[in-house]
mmCIF file of C-alpha atoms in Angstrom:
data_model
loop_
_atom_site.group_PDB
_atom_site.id
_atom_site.type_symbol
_atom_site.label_atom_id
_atom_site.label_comp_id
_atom_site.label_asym_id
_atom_site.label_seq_id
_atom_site.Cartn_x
_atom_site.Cartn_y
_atom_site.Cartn_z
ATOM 1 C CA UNK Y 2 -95.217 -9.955 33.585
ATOM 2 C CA UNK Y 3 -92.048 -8.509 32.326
ATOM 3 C CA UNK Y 4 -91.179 -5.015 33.196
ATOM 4 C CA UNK Y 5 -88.758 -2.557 31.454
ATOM 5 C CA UNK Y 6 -85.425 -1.832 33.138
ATOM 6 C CA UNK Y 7 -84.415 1.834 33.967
ATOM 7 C CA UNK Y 8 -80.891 3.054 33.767
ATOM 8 C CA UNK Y 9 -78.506 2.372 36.541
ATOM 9 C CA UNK Y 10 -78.811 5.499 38.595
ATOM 10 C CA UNK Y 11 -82.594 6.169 37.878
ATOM 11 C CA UNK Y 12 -83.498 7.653 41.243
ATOM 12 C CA UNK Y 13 -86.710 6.793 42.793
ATOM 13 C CA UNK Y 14 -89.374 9.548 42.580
ATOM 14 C CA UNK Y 15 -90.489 11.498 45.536
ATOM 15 C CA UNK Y 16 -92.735 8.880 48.577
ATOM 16 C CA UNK Y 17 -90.225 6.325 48.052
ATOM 17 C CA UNK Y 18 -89.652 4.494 51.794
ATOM 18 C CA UNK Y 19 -86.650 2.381 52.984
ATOM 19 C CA UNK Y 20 -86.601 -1.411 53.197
ATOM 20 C CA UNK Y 21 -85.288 -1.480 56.607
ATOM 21 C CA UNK Y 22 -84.792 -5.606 55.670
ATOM 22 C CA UNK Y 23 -82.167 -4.892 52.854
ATOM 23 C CA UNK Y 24 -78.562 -4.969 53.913
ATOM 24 C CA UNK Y 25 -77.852 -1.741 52.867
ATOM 25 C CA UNK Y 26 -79.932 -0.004 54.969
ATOM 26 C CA UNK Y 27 -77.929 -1.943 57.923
ATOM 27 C CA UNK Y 28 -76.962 0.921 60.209
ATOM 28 C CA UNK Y 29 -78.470 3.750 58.123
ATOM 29 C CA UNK Y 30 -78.877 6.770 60.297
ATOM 30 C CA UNK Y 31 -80.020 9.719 57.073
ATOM 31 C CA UNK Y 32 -80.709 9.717 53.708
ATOM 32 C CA UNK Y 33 -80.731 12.852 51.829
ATOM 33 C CA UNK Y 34 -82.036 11.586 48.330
ATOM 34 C CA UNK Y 35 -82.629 14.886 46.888
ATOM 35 C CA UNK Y 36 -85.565 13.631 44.552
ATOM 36 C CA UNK Y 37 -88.655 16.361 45.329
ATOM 37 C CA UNK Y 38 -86.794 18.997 43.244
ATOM 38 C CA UNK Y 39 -88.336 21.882 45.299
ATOM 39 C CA UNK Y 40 -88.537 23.260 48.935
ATOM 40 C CA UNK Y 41 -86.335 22.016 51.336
ATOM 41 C CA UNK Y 42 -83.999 18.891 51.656
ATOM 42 C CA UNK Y 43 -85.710 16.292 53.629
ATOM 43 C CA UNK Y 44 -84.165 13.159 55.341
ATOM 44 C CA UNK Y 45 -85.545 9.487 54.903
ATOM 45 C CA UNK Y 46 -84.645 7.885 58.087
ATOM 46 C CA UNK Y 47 -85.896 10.843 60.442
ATOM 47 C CA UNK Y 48 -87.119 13.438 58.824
ATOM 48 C CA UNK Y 49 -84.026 15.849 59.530
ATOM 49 C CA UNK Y 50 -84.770 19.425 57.417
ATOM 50 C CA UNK Y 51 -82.364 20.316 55.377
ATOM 51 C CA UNK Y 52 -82.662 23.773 54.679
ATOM 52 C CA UNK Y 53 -80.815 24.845 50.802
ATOM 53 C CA UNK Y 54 -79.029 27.979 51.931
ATOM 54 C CA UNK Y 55 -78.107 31.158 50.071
ATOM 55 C CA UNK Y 56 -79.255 30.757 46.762
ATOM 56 C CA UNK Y 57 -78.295 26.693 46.943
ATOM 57 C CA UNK Y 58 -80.919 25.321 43.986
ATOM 58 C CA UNK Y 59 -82.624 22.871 43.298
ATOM 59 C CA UNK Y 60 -81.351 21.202 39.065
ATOM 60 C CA UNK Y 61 -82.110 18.233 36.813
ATOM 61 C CA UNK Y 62 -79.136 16.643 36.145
ATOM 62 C CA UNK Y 63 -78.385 13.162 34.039
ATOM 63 C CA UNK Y 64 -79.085 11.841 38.248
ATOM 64 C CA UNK Y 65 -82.417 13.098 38.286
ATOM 65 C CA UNK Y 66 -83.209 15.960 40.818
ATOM 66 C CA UNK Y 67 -80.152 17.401 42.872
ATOM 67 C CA UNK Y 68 -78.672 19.994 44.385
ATOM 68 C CA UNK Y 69 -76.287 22.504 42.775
ATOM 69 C CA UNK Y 70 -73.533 24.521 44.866
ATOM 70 C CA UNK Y 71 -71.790 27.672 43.309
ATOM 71 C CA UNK Y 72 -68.413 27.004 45.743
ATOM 72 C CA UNK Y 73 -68.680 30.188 47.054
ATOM 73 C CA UNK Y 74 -71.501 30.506 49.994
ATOM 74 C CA UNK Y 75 -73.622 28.009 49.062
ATOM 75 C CA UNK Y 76 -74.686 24.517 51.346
ATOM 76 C CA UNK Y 77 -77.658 22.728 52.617
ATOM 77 C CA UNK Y 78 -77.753 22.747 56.844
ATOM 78 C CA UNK Y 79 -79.250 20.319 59.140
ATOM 79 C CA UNK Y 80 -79.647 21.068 62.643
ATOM 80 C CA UNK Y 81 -77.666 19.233 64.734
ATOM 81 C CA UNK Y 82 -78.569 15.665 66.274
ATOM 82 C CA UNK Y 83 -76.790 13.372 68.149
ATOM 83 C CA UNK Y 84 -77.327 10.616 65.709
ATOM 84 C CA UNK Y 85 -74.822 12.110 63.135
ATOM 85 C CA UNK Y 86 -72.393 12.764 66.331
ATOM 86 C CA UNK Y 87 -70.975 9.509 65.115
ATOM 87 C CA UNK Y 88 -69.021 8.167 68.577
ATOM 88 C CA UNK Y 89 -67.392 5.321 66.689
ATOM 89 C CA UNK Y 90 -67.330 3.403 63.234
ATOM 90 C CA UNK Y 91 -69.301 5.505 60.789
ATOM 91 C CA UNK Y 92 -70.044 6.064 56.794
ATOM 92 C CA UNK Y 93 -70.592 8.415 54.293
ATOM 93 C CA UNK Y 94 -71.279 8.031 51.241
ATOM 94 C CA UNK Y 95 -72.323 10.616 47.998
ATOM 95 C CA UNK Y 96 -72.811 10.911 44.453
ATOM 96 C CA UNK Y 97 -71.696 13.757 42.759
ATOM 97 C CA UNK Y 98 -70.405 15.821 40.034
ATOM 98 C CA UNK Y 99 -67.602 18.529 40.114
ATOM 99 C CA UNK Y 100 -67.802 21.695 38.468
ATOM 100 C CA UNK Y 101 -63.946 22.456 39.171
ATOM 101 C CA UNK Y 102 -60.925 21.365 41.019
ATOM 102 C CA UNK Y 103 -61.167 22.184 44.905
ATOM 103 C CA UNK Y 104 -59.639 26.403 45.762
ATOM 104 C CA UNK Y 105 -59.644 25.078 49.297
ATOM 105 C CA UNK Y 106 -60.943 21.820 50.425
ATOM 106 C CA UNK Y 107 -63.973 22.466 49.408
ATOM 107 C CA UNK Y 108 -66.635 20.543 51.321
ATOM 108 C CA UNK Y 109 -69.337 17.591 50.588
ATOM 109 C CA UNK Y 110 -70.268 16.734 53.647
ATOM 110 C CA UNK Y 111 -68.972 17.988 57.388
ATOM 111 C CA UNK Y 112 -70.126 18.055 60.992
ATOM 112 C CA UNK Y 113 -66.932 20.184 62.479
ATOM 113 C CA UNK Y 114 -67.095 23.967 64.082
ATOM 114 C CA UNK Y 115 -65.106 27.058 63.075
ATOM 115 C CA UNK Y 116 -61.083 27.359 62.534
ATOM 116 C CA UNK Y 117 -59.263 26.794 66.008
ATOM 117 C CA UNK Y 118 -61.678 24.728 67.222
ATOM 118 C CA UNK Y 119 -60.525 21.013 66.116
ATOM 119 C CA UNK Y 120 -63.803 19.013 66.335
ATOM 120 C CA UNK Y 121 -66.005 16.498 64.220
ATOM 121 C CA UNK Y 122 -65.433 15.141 60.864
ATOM 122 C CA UNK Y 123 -65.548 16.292 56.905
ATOM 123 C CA UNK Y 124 -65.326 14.411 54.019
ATOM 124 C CA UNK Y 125 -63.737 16.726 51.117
ATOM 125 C CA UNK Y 126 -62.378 17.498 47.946
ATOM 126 C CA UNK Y 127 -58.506 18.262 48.024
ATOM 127 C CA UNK Y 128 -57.309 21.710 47.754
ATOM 128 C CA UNK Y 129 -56.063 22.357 44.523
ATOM 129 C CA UNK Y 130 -57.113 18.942 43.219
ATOM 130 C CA UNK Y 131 -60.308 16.824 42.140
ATOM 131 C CA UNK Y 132 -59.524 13.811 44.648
ATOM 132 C CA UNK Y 133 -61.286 13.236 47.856
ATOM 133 C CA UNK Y 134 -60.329 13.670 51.425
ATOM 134 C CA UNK Y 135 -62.063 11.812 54.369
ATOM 135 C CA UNK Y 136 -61.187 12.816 58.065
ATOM 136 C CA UNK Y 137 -62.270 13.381 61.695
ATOM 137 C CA UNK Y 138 -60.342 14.907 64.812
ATOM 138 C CA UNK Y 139 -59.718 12.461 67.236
ATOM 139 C CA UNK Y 140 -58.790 15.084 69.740
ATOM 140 C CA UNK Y 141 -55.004 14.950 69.135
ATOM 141 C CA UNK Y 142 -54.769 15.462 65.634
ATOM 142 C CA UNK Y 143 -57.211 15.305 62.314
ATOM 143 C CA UNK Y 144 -56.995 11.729 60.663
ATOM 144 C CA UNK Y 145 -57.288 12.296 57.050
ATOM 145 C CA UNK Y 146 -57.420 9.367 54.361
ATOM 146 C CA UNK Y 147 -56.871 11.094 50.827
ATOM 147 C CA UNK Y 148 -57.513 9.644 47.529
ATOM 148 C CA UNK Y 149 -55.239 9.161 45.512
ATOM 149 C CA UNK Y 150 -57.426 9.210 42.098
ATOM 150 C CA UNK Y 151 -58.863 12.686 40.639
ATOM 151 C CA UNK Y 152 -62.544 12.827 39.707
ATOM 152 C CA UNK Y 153 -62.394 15.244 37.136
ATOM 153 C CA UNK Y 154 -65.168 17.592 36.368
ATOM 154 C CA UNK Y 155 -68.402 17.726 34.982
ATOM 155 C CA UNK Y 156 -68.609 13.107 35.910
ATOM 156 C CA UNK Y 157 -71.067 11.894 38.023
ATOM 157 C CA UNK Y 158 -69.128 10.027 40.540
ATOM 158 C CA UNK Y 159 -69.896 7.769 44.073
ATOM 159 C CA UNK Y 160 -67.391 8.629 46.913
ATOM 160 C CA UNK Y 161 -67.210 7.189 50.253
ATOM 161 C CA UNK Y 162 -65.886 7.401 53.399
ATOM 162 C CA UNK Y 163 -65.515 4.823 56.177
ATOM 163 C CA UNK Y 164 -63.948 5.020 59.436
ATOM 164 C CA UNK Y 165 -63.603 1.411 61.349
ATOM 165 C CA UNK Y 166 -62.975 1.814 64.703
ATOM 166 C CA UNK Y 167 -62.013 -1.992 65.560
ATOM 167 C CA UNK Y 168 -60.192 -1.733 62.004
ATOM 168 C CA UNK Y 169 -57.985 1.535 63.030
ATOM 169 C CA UNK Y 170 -58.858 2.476 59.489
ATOM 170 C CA UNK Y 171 -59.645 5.637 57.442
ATOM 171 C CA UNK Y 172 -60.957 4.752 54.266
ATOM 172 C CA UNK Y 173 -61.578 6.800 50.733
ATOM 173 C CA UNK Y 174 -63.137 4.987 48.159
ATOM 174 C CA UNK Y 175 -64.126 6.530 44.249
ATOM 175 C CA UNK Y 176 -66.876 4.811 42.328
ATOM 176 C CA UNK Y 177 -66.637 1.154 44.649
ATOM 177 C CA UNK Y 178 -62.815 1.095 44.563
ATOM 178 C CA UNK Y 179 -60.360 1.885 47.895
ATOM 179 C CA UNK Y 180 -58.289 4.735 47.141
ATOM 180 C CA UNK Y 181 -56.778 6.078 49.928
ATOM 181 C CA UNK Y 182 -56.255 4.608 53.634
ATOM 182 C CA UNK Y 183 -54.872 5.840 56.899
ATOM 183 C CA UNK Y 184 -54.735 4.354 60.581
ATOM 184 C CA UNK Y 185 -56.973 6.221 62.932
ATOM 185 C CA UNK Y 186 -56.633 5.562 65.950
ATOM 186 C CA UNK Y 187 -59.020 7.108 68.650
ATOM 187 C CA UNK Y 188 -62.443 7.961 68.197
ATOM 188 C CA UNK Y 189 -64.387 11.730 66.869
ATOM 189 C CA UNK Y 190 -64.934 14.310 68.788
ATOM 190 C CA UNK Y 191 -67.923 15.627 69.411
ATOM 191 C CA UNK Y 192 -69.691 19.220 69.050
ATOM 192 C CA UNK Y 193 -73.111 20.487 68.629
ATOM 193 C CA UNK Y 194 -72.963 22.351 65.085
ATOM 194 C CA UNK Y 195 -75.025 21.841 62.367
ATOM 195 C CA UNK Y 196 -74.178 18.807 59.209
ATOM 196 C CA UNK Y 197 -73.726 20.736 56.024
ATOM 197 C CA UNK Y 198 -73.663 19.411 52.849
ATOM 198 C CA UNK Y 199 -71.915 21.390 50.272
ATOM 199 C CA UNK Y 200 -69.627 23.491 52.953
ATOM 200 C CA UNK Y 201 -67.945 23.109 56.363
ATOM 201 C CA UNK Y 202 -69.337 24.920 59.260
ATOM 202 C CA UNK Y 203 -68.629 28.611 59.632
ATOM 203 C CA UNK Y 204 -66.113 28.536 56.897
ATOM 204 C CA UNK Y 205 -67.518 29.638 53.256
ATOM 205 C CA UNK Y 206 -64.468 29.661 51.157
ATOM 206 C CA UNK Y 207 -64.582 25.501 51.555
ATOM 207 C CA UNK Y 208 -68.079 25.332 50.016
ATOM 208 C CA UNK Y 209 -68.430 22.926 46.965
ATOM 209 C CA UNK Y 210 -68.183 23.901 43.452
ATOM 210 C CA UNK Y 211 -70.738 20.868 41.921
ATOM 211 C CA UNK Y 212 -73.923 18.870 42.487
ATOM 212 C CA UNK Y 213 -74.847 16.628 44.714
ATOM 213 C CA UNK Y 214 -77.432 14.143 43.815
ATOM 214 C CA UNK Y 215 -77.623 11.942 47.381
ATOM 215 C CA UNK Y 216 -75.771 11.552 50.590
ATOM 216 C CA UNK Y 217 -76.355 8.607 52.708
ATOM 217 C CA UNK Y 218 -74.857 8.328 56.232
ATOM 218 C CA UNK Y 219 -74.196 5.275 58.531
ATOM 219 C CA UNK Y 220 -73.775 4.340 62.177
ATOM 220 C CA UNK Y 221 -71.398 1.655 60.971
ATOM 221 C CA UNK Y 222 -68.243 0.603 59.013
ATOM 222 C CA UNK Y 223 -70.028 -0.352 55.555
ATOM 223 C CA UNK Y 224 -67.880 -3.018 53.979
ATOM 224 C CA UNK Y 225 -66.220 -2.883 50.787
ATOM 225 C CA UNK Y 226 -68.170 -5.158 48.954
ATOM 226 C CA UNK Y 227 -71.221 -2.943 50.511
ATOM 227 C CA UNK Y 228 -69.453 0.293 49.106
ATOM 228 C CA UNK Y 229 -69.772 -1.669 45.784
ATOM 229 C CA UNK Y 230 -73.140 -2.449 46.074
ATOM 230 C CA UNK Y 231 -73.730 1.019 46.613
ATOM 231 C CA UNK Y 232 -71.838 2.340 43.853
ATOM 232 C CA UNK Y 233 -73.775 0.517 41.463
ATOM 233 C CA UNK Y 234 -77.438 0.086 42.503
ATOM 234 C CA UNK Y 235 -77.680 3.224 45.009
ATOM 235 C CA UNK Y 236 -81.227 2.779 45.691
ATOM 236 C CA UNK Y 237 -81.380 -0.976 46.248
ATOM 237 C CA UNK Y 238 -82.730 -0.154 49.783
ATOM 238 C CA UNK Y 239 -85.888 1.980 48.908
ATOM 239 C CA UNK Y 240 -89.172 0.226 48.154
ATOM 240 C CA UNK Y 241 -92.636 2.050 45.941
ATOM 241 C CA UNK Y 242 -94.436 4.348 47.322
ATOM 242 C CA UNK Y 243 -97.319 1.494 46.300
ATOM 243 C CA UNK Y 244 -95.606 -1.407 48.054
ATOM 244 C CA UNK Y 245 -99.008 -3.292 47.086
ATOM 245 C CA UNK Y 246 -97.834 -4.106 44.025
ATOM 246 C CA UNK Y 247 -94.330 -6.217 44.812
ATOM 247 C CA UNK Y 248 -91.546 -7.898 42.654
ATOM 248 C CA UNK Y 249 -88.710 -9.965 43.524
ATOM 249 C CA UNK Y 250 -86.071 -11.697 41.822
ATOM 250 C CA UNK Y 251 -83.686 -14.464 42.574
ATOM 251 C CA UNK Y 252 -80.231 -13.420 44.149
ATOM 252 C CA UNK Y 253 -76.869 -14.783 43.538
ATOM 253 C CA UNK Y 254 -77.783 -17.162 46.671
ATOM 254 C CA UNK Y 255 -81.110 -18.320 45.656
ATOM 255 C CA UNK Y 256 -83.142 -16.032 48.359
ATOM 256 C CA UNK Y 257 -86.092 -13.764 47.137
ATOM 257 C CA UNK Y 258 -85.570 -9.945 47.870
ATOM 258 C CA UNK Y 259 -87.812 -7.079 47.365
ATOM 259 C CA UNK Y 260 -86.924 -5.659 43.405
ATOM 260 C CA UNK Y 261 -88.317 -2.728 42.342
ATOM 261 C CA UNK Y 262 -88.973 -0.939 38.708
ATOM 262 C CA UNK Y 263 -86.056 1.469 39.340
ATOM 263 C CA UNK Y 264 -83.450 -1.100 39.925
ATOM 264 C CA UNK Y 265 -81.010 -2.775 37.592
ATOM 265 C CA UNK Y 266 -81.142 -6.464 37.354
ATOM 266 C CA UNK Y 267 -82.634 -9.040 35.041
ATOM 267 C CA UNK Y 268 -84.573 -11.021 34.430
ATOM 268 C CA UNK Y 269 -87.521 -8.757 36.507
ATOM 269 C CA UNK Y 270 -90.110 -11.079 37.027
ATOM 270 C CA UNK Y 271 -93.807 -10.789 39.365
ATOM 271 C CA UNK Y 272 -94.193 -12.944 41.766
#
């Protein structure tokens, strides 16, 4: 049987699960797909509720269901959890789309507390620009990596972040390519305040002008041949909602993996 192949960033609809065997869902500790396109904004990994907040809504966008943000008050919150306290190495990663260039480092994706009280970690766009900032206070100073290359508006776009605590490193990267790095030495401090996506906590003139069509975080330093992987087949790590029917394909190395109708690869074959 040959099956048709979807378009690169076809999301998966709404029951998908995770293929905890795939490398890329090494060290995966939430994943906010955004795919039921109503209601609230549900975690894979845990089931963390994210609540869309003050008039956040729900869109149809050339990523399939997201999540648009009007950069003023707008954000989705998740109650805070020590799992996204991240202690050491950790990595976010997002696809999104820009509406306008940043007023005031506007937010994608934070876990910090209010101004004058240094805590936590953000990953932004720049004030007055359409690159990305990635940081964390190690409790002497904020370690901020900044990209270097400006998204634009109105593109779709992958942007991670990846602190690497044996590396030192603070990493940016735009659509699978480094753009910005800075040593960071020392680790995050912690708090208890909510993750927001769209906005950092207590501080609505840094909410994001865009959409956001997924945000994936890890317990780890993802690689940056993994940041590649991610940039171009984002939902290699989810299986069917009907894993009875399974298909694989050969891999560059010769081993069989799990392949689903969503993904991008050829040739698709049953096995």
């Amino acid at each position: 049987m040959i099956l048709s192949r979807p378009g690169r960033f076809t999301k998966p609809p709404p029951g998908a699960q995770i293929n905890w065997g795939h490398p890329l869902a090494t060290g995966l500790t939430a994943c906010f797909l955004l795919n039921t396109g109503s209601g609230s904004a549900d975690d894979f990994v845990y089931g963390y509720r994210g609540t869309l907040t003050n008039g956040a809504r729900w869109v149809i966008s050339q990523q399939g269901h997201a999540v648009d943000f009007d950069g003023v008050n707008q954000f989705i919150s998740i109650p805070h959890t020590s799992k996204l306290m991240f202690p050491s190495s950790f990595t976010i990663v997002a696809r999104i789309l820009l509406n306008a260039a940043a007023v005031e480092d506007d937010v994608i994706v934070s876990k910090t507390l209010a101004v004058g009280s240094q805590t936590g970690y953000f990953f932004a766009e720049h004030n007055g620009a359409t690159t990305i900032d990635f940081g964390f206070y190690n409790g002497v100073a904020y370690k901020v990596a900044n990209g270097a290359t400006g998204i634009g508006t109105n593109t779709w776009a992958t942007v991670a972040g990846v602190f690497d605590d044996n590396a030192d490193t603070n990493t940016v990267f735009l659509n699978g390519v480094q753009d910005g790095q800075v040593s960071s030495v020392g680790n995050v401090v912690s708090n208890t305040n909510a993750v927001e996506i769209g906005s950092k906590s207590n501080e609505l003139g840094k909410t994001l002008d865009g959409q956001v069509a997924w945000v994936y975080l890890f317990d780890i330093a993802k690689t940056r041949a993994e940041i590649q992987w991610l940039n171009t087949e984002p939902y290699a790590f989810l299986l069917s909602a009907s894993p009875s029917v399974k298909y694989f394909l050969p891999t560059a190395v010769g081993a069989q993996v799990p392949y689903q109708p969503w993904l991008e690869r050829a040739p698709i074959l049953a096995h």
